[in-house]
C-alpha positions as a Markdown table, in Angstrom:
| # | Residue | x | y | z |
|---|---|---|---|---|
| 1 | Met | -3.4 | 93.3 | -13.4 |
| 2 | Lys | -4.1 | 92.2 | -16.9 |
| 3 | His | -1.3 | 90.9 | -19.2 |
| 4 | Leu | -1.2 | 90.7 | -23.0 |
| 5 | Asn | 1.5 | 88.4 | -24.3 |
| 6 | Leu | 3.1 | 88.5 | -27.7 |
| 7 | Gly | 0.8 | 87.2 | -30.3 |
| 8 | Pro | 0.0 | 87.9 | -34.0 |
| 9 | Leu | 2.0 | 90.9 | -35.1 |
| 10 | Cys | 0.0 | 93.8 | -36.6 |
| 11 | Tyr | 1.5 | 96.0 | -39.3 |
| 12 | Glu | -1.5 | 98.3 | -39.8 |
| 13 | Phe | -3.4 | 100.5 | -37.4 |
| 14 | Ser | -6.7 | 98.9 | -38.5 |
| 15 | Arg | -10.2 | 99.2 | -37.2 |
| 16 | His | -11.0 | 95.9 | -38.9 |
| 17 | Leu | -9.1 | 93.5 | -36.5 |
| 18 | Glu | -10.8 | 91.8 | -33.6 |
| 19 | Pro | -9.5 | 93.0 | -30.2 |
| 20 | Arg | -7.1 | 90.7 | -28.6 |
| 21 | Ile | -8.3 | 91.9 | -25.2 |
| 22 | Glu | -10.9 | 94.3 | -23.7 |
| 23 | Ile | -10.1 | 96.4 | -20.7 |
| 24 | Asp | -12.1 | 98.9 | -18.5 |
| 25 | Pro | -11.2 | 102.5 | -18.2 |
| 26 | Gly | -8.7 | 102.9 | -15.4 |
| 27 | Asp | -7.2 | 99.4 | -15.9 |
| 28 | Thr | -3.5 | 98.8 | -15.8 |
| 29 | Ile | -2.1 | 96.3 | -18.3 |
| 30 | Ile | 1.3 | 94.8 | -19.2 |
| 31 | Val | 1.7 | 94.5 | -22.9 |
| 32 | Glu | 4.5 | 92.6 | -24.6 |
| 33 | Thr | 5.8 | 93.9 | -27.9 |
| 34 | Glu | 8.3 | 92.6 | -30.5 |
| 35 | Asp | 11.1 | 94.9 | -31.8 |
| 36 | Ala | 11.0 | 96.8 | -35.0 |
| 37 | Phe | 13.0 | 94.1 | -36.8 |
| 38 | Ser | 10.2 | 91.6 | -36.1 |
| 39 | Gly | 12.6 | 89.6 | -34.0 |
| 40 | Gln | 14.8 | 88.7 | -36.9 |
| 41 | Ile | 18.0 | 90.4 | -35.6 |
| 42 | Arg | 19.3 | 88.8 | -32.4 |
| 43 | Thr | 23.0 | 88.6 | -33.4 |
| 44 | Ala | 25.4 | 90.8 | -35.4 |
| 45 | Glu | 25.3 | 88.2 | -38.2 |
| 46 | Asp | 21.5 | 88.3 | -38.6 |
| 47 | Arg | 19.7 | 90.1 | -41.4 |
| 48 | Arg | 16.1 | 91.0 | -42.1 |
| 49 | Asp | 14.3 | 88.5 | -44.4 |
| 50 | Arg | 11.7 | 90.8 | -46.1 |
| 51 | Asn | 10.4 | 87.9 | -48.1 |
| 52 | Lys | 9.0 | 86.5 | -44.9 |
| 53 | Ile | 8.3 | 89.7 | -43.1 |
| 54 | Pro | 8.3 | 92.7 | -45.5 |
| 55 | Gln | 6.8 | 95.2 | -43.1 |
| 56 | Ser | 8.2 | 97.3 | -40.3 |
| 57 | Asn | 7.2 | 98.3 | -36.7 |
| 58 | Pro | 5.2 | 95.3 | -35.6 |
| 59 | Gln | 2.5 | 96.2 | -33.1 |
| 60 | Thr | 0.6 | 94.4 | -30.3 |
| 61 | Gly | -3.1 | 94.9 | -30.4 |
| 62 | Pro | -5.7 | 96.0 | -30.8 |
| 63 | Ile | -6.8 | 96.6 | -27.3 |
| 64 | Ala | -10.4 | 97.6 | -26.8 |
| 65 | Ile | -11.3 | 100.0 | -24.0 |
| 66 | Arg | -14.8 | 99.5 | -22.9 |
| 67 | Gly | -17.1 | 102.5 | -23.3 |
| 68 | Ala | -14.7 | 104.6 | -25.4 |
| 69 | Gln | -16.6 | 106.3 | -28.2 |
| 70 | Pro | -15.7 | 108.6 | -31.1 |
| 71 | Gly | -15.1 | 112.2 | -29.8 |
| 72 | Asp | -13.5 | 110.9 | -26.6 |
| 73 | Ala | -9.8 | 110.7 | -25.9 |
| 74 | Leu | -7.5 | 108.2 | -24.2 |
| 75 | Ala | -5.2 | 109.3 | -21.4 |
| 76 | Ile | -2.5 | 106.7 | -21.4 |
| 77 | Thr | -0.1 | 106.7 | -18.5 |
| 78 | Leu | 3.1 | 104.9 | -19.3 |
| 79 | Arg | 4.4 | 103.4 | -16.1 |
| 80 | Ser | 7.4 | 101.3 | -17.2 |
| 81 | Ile | 9.1 | 99.9 | -20.3 |
| 82 | Glu | 11.3 | 96.9 | -19.6 |
| 83 | Pro | 13.5 | 94.8 | -22.0 |
| 84 | Leu | 12.3 | 91.3 | -22.6 |
| 85 | Ile | 15.6 | 89.7 | -23.5 |
| 86 | Gly | 18.2 | 92.0 | -21.9 |
| 87 | Gln | 19.5 | 93.4 | -25.2 |
| 88 | Cys | 18.7 | 95.8 | -28.0 |
| 89 | Ala | 19.8 | 96.0 | -31.7 |
| 90 | Thr | 20.4 | 98.7 | -34.2 |
| 91 | Arg | 21.8 | 99.1 | -37.7 |
| 92 | Thr | 22.5 | 101.7 | -40.4 |
| 93 | Gly | 22.3 | 99.6 | -43.6 |
| 94 | Glu | 18.9 | 100.7 | -44.9 |
| 95 | Ala | 19.2 | 104.3 | -43.8 |
| 96 | Arg | 20.2 | 105.9 | -47.1 |
| 97 | Gln | 18.7 | 109.4 | -46.5 |
| 98 | Leu | 22.2 | 110.8 | -45.9 |
| 99 | Ala | 23.8 | 109.1 | -49.0 |
| 100 | Glu | 23.7 | 112.4 | -50.9 |
| 101 | Trp | 26.4 | 113.8 | -48.6 |
| 102 | Leu | 28.0 | 110.7 | -47.0 |
| 103 | Gly | 28.2 | 108.4 | -50.0 |
| 104 | Pro | 26.2 | 105.3 | -50.9 |
| 105 | Asp | 28.4 | 102.7 | -49.3 |
| 106 | Cys | 26.8 | 102.7 | -45.9 |
| 107 | Pro | 27.6 | 99.4 | -44.1 |
| 108 | His | 24.9 | 97.1 | -42.6 |
| 109 | Gly | 26.2 | 98.4 | -39.3 |
| 110 | Thr | 24.4 | 95.9 | -37.0 |
| 111 | Arg | 25.1 | 96.3 | -33.3 |
| 112 | Ile | 23.8 | 94.0 | -30.6 |
| 113 | Cys | 23.9 | 96.0 | -27.3 |
| 114 | Pro | 23.5 | 94.3 | -23.9 |
| 115 | Ile | 21.3 | 96.3 | -21.4 |
| 116 | Arg | 22.8 | 96.0 | -17.9 |
| 117 | Glu | 22.5 | 98.1 | -14.7 |
| 118 | Gly | 20.7 | 101.0 | -16.3 |
| 119 | Ser | 23.1 | 101.3 | -19.3 |
| 120 | Ile | 23.2 | 100.2 | -22.9 |
| 121 | His | 26.6 | 98.8 | -23.8 |
| 122 | Trp | 27.0 | 100.3 | -27.3 |
| 123 | Ser | 30.7 | 99.4 | -27.5 |
| 124 | Asp | 33.5 | 98.5 | -25.2 |
| 125 | Ser | 34.1 | 102.1 | -24.5 |
| 126 | Val | 30.7 | 103.8 | -24.9 |
| 127 | Arg | 27.8 | 103.4 | -22.5 |
| 128 | Ile | 24.4 | 105.0 | -23.3 |
| 129 | Pro | 21.9 | 105.6 | -20.4 |
| 130 | Tyr | 18.9 | 103.3 | -20.6 |
| 131 | Ala | 16.1 | 105.7 | -21.5 |
| 132 | Pro | 13.2 | 103.6 | -22.9 |
| 133 | Met | 10.4 | 105.0 | -25.0 |
| 134 | Leu | 7.7 | 103.7 | -27.4 |
| 135 | Gly | 8.2 | 104.6 | -31.0 |
| 136 | Cys | 4.6 | 103.6 | -31.8 |
| 137 | Leu | 1.3 | 104.2 | -29.9 |
| 138 | Ala | -1.9 | 104.7 | -31.8 |
| 139 | Thr | -5.7 | 104.3 | -31.9 |
| 140 | Ala | -7.5 | 103.0 | -35.0 |
| 141 | Pro | -8.5 | 105.7 | -37.5 |
| 142 | Ala | -12.2 | 105.9 | -38.6 |
| 143 | Trp | -11.2 | 105.5 | -42.3 |
| 144 | Gly | -8.2 | 104.0 | -44.1 |
| 145 | Thr | -5.7 | 101.6 | -42.7 |
| 146 | Pro | -2.4 | 103.3 | -42.4 |
| 147 | Thr | 0.7 | 101.2 | -42.1 |
| 148 | Thr | 2.8 | 101.1 | -38.9 |
| 149 | Leu | 5.5 | 103.1 | -40.7 |
| 150 | Leu | 3.3 | 106.2 | -40.7 |
| 151 | Ala | 2.1 | 108.8 | -38.1 |
| 152 | Gly | -1.0 | 111.0 | -38.1 |
| 153 | Pro | -3.8 | 112.4 | -35.9 |
| 154 | Tyr | -4.3 | 108.9 | -34.5 |
| 155 | Gly | -0.7 | 108.7 | -33.2 |
| 156 | Gly | 1.3 | 106.0 | -34.9 |
| 157 | Asn | 5.0 | 105.9 | -35.6 |
| 158 | Leu | 5.7 | 109.1 | -33.6 |
| 159 | Asp | 9.2 | 108.4 | -32.4 |
| 160 | Ile | 9.0 | 111.2 | -29.8 |
| 161 | Val | 11.4 | 110.5 | -26.9 |
| 162 | Glu | 8.9 | 111.8 | -24.4 |
| 163 | Val | 6.6 | 108.9 | -25.1 |
| 164 | Ala | 8.3 | 107.3 | -22.1 |
| 165 | Pro | 7.7 | 106.2 | -18.5 |
| 166 | Arg | 6.1 | 108.8 | -16.3 |
| 167 | Ser | 4.5 | 110.5 | -19.3 |
| 168 | Ile | 0.8 | 110.6 | -20.2 |
| 169 | Val | -0.1 | 110.3 | -23.9 |
| 170 | Phe | -3.4 | 111.7 | -25.1 |
| 171 | Leu | -4.8 | 110.1 | -28.3 |
| 172 | Pro | -8.1 | 110.8 | -30.1 |
| 173 | Val | -10.8 | 108.1 | -30.2 |
| 174 | Phe | -12.2 | 107.5 | -33.7 |
| 175 | Val | -14.0 | 104.2 | -33.4 |
| 176 | Pro | -15.9 | 102.4 | -30.6 |
| 177 | Gly | -13.5 | 100.8 | -28.2 |
| 178 | Ala | -10.7 | 103.1 | -29.5 |
| 179 | Leu | -8.6 | 100.0 | -30.6 |
| 180 | Leu | -5.2 | 100.8 | -29.1 |
| 181 | Tyr | -1.9 | 99.6 | -30.7 |
| 182 | Leu | 1.6 | 99.8 | -29.3 |
| 183 | Gly | 5.1 | 98.7 | -30.2 |
| 184 | Asp | 8.5 | 99.7 | -31.6 |
| 185 | Ala | 10.1 | 100.1 | -28.1 |
| 186 | His | 13.5 | 101.6 | -28.0 |
| 187 | Ala | 16.1 | 101.3 | -25.2 |
| 188 | Ala | 17.2 | 104.8 | -26.2 |
| 189 | Met | 16.9 | 107.1 | -29.2 |
| 190 | Gly | 18.4 | 110.4 | -30.4 |
| 191 | His | 16.1 | 113.1 | -31.6 |
| 192 | Gly | 15.3 | 112.6 | -35.3 |
| 193 | Glu | 16.1 | 108.8 | -35.2 |
| 194 | Leu | 18.9 | 109.7 | -37.8 |
| 195 | Ser | 19.5 | 106.2 | -39.3 |
| 196 | Gly | 15.8 | 105.2 | -39.1 |
| 197 | Ser | 16.6 | 102.7 | -36.3 |
| 198 | Gly | 16.6 | 103.3 | -32.6 |
| 199 | Leu | 18.1 | 100.9 | -30.1 |
| 200 | Glu | 15.3 | 98.5 | -30.9 |
| 201 | Met | 14.1 | 95.9 | -28.3 |
| 202 | Pro | 11.3 | 93.6 | -27.5 |
| 203 | Ala | 9.7 | 95.0 | -24.4 |
| 204 | Ala | 7.0 | 94.7 | -21.7 |
| 205 | Thr | 5.2 | 98.0 | -21.2 |
| 206 | Thr | 3.0 | 98.7 | -18.2 |
| 207 | Leu | 0.4 | 101.3 | -18.9 |
| 208 | Thr | -2.9 | 102.6 | -17.4 |
| 209 | Val | -5.6 | 103.7 | -19.8 |
| 210 | Glu | -8.3 | 106.3 | -18.9 |
| 211 | Val | -11.2 | 107.5 | -21.1 |
| 212 | Leu | -11.9 | 111.3 | -21.2 |
| 213 | Ser | -15.5 | 111.7 | -22.4 |
| 214 | Gln | -16.2 | 114.2 | -25.1 |
| 215 | Phe | -12.6 | 115.4 | -25.2 |
| 216 | Pro | -12.0 | 115.9 | -29.0 |
| 217 | Leu | -8.4 | 116.2 | -30.0 |
| 218 | Ser | -7.0 | 117.1 | -33.4 |
| 219 | Trp | -3.5 | 115.6 | -32.8 |
| 220 | Pro | -1.8 | 113.7 | -30.0 |
| 221 | Arg | -0.6 | 115.4 | -26.9 |
| 222 | Val | 1.9 | 114.4 | -24.2 |
| 223 | Glu | 2.2 | 115.5 | -20.6 |
| 224 | Thr | 5.4 | 114.8 | -18.7 |
| 225 | Glu | 6.1 | 115.8 | -15.1 |
| 226 | Thr | 7.5 | 119.1 | -16.2 |
| 227 | Glu | 6.1 | 119.9 | -19.7 |
| 228 | Ile | 3.1 | 119.7 | -22.0 |
| 229 | Met | 3.5 | 119.2 | -25.7 |
| 230 | Ala | 1.4 | 118.9 | -28.9 |
| 231 | Ile | 2.5 | 116.6 | -31.7 |
| 232 | Val | 2.0 | 117.0 | -35.5 |
| 233 | Ser | 3.5 | 114.8 | -38.3 |
| 234 | Gly | 4.0 | 115.5 | -42.0 |
| 235 | Thr | 6.3 | 117.0 | -44.5 |
| 236 | Pro | 7.7 | 119.5 | -45.0 |
| 237 | Gln | 8.8 | 119.5 | -41.4 |
| 238 | Glu | 8.8 | 123.3 | -41.0 |
| 239 | Arg | 5.0 | 123.1 | -41.7 |
| 240 | Ser | 4.6 | 120.4 | -39.0 |
| 241 | Leu | 6.6 | 122.6 | -36.6 |
| 242 | Ala | 4.2 | 125.6 | -37.2 |
| 243 | Gln | 1.1 | 123.4 | -36.9 |
| 244 | Ala | 2.4 | 121.8 | -33.7 |
| 245 | Tyr | 2.9 | 125.3 | -32.2 |
| 246 | Val | -0.6 | 126.2 | -33.3 |
| 247 | Gln | -2.0 | 123.1 | -31.5 |
| 248 | Leu | -0.1 | 124.1 | -28.4 |
| 249 | Ile | -1.3 | 127.7 | -28.6 |
| 250 | Leu | -4.9 | 126.5 | -28.9 |
| 251 | Trp | -4.4 | 124.2 | -25.9 |
| 252 | Leu | -3.1 | 127.1 | -23.8 |
| 253 | Glu | -6.1 | 129.1 | -24.8 |
| 254 | Ala | -8.6 | 126.4 | -24.1 |
| 255 | Asp | -7.3 | 125.0 | -20.8 |
| 256 | Tyr | -4.9 | 127.5 | -19.3 |
| 257 | Gly | -6.5 | 130.9 | -19.6 |
| 258 | Phe | -4.2 | 132.5 | -22.2 |
| 259 | Asp | -5.4 | 134.6 | -25.1 |
| 260 | Arg | -4.1 | 132.9 | -28.2 |
| 261 | Trp | -1.9 | 135.9 | -29.3 |
| 262 | Glu | -0.5 | 136.1 | -25.7 |
| 263 | Ala | 0.3 | 132.4 | -25.9 |
| 264 | Tyr | 1.8 | 133.0 | -29.4 |
| 265 | Asp | 4.1 | 135.6 | -27.9 |
| 266 | Leu | 5.1 | 133.5 | -24.9 |
| 267 | Leu | 6.0 | 130.5 | -26.9 |
| 268 | Thr | 8.1 | 132.6 | -29.2 |
| 269 | His | 10.4 | 133.0 | -26.2 |
| 270 | Val | 10.1 | 129.8 | -24.1 |
| 271 | Gly | 8.8 | 127.2 | -26.5 |
| 272 | Arg | 10.9 | 124.1 | -27.2 |
| 273 | Val | 10.7 | 121.3 | -29.7 |
| 274 | Ser | 11.3 | 117.5 | -29.8 |
| 275 | Val | 11.8 | 115.8 | -33.1 |
| 276 | Gly | 10.7 | 112.4 | -34.2 |
| 277 | Trp | 11.9 | 110.4 | -37.2 |
| 278 | Tyr | 12.8 | 113.2 | -39.5 |
| 279 | Ala | 11.7 | 111.4 | -42.7 |
| 280 | Leu | 8.1 | 111.7 | -41.5 |
| 281 | Gly | 8.5 | 115.3 | -40.3 |
| 282 | Thr | 7.1 | 114.6 | -36.8 |
| 283 | Val | 7.5 | 117.5 | -34.3 |
| 284 | Ala | 6.4 | 118.0 | -30.7 |
| 285 | Ala | 6.1 | 121.7 | -29.7 |
| 286 | Lys | 6.4 | 122.0 | -25.9 |
| 287 | Val | 6.4 | 124.4 | -23.0 |
| 288 | Glu | 7.5 | 123.9 | -19.4 |
| 289 | Lys | 4.6 | 123.7 | -16.9 |
| 290 | Arg | 6.1 | 126.5 | -14.7 |
| 291 | Tyr | 4.8 | 129.0 | -17.3 |
| 292 | Leu | 1.2 | 127.7 | -17.1 |
| 293 | Arg | -1.7 | 129.2 | -15.3 |
| 294 | Arg | -4.7 | 127.6 | -13.6 |
| 295 | Pro | -6.8 | 126.0 | -16.4 |
| 296 | Ala | -9.6 | 128.2 | -17.8 |
| 297 | Arg | -12.1 | 125.2 | -17.8 |
| 298 | Asn | -12.5 | 122.1 | -15.8 |
| 299 | Arg | -10.7 | 119.0 | -16.8 |
| 300 | Pro | -9.2 | 116.0 | -15.0 |
| 301 | Gly | -6.2 | 117.1 | -13.0 |
| 302 | Gly | -7.3 | 120.6 | -12.1 |
| 303 | Asp | -4.5 | 123.0 | -11.4 |
| 304 | Ser | -1.8 | 123.9 | -13.9 |
| 305 | Gly | 1.5 | 122.2 | -13.2 |
| 306 | Gln | -0.2 | 119.0 | -12.2 |
| 307 | Ala | -0.6 | 116.0 | -14.4 |
| 308 | Val | -4.1 | 115.0 | -15.6 |
| 309 | His | -3.5 | 111.8 | -13.6 |
| 310 | Ser | -0.5 | 111.4 | -11.4 |
| 311 | Pro | 1.7 | 109.0 | -13.4 |
| 312 | Met | 2.7 | 106.8 | -10.5 |
| 313 | Gln | -0.5 | 106.8 | -8.4 |
């Protein structure tokens, strides 16, 4: 198994950087990532020094996948996300989106939370279940160099809680080699990432990357053991919600034998949503696999209700 250690931190999803490693389709790799504070907050007294590191969401990468070409897609199975230092950190001090209603005197609010025996020790009386996920996972766009604060058709700062172990994330390929980036691991996160900070941690993520040839995608997709979902990012959020459902409807039409208007009706009654960081307006529209039919066209994985690749094979 290949291993990519912490190295230079990336703050853009850029096609211009040399790959740190090249892997073959089907390879499994362990990737170490720094936390969203760029490692500057390890105690409750620490503060970000933006004169030294002004950016956010440092990434590890890029990782080149041999043979991936524009028009393909990556199917990324997340196998595990493990803390590197046994703790996570969070804070409220820079999240001023709610000041209009709560007042402008938000404290720095730093918490250092040990991770032990499957729980996050948020306080002496509150334990949060360890539920790791990746805030950022992206391929390099064919034009522009978006910062790691943003999300788009390439993925990016999605902050969708289902980007987690035992899930498969599908990302479009825009440039040769795909150039995969990941980071911003959370020990847990509530829907919407209200303060703009999850329970941030440096992590070691184990993932397997497959290439789906000529599998064009407009936006990222996620498949869990029980659901499929389409992700769209942008404001206003209600427009992203509508577009995410459109992407899911078209997916049901293309792969699962539904007429689009039939799928539209079904999702009206059984569709659900997952919300990323609300400031970016990211939404995943999803449906449980028990409502799906056998796919209308061949694709890896075959029958409905089955993952494209069994996550733990």
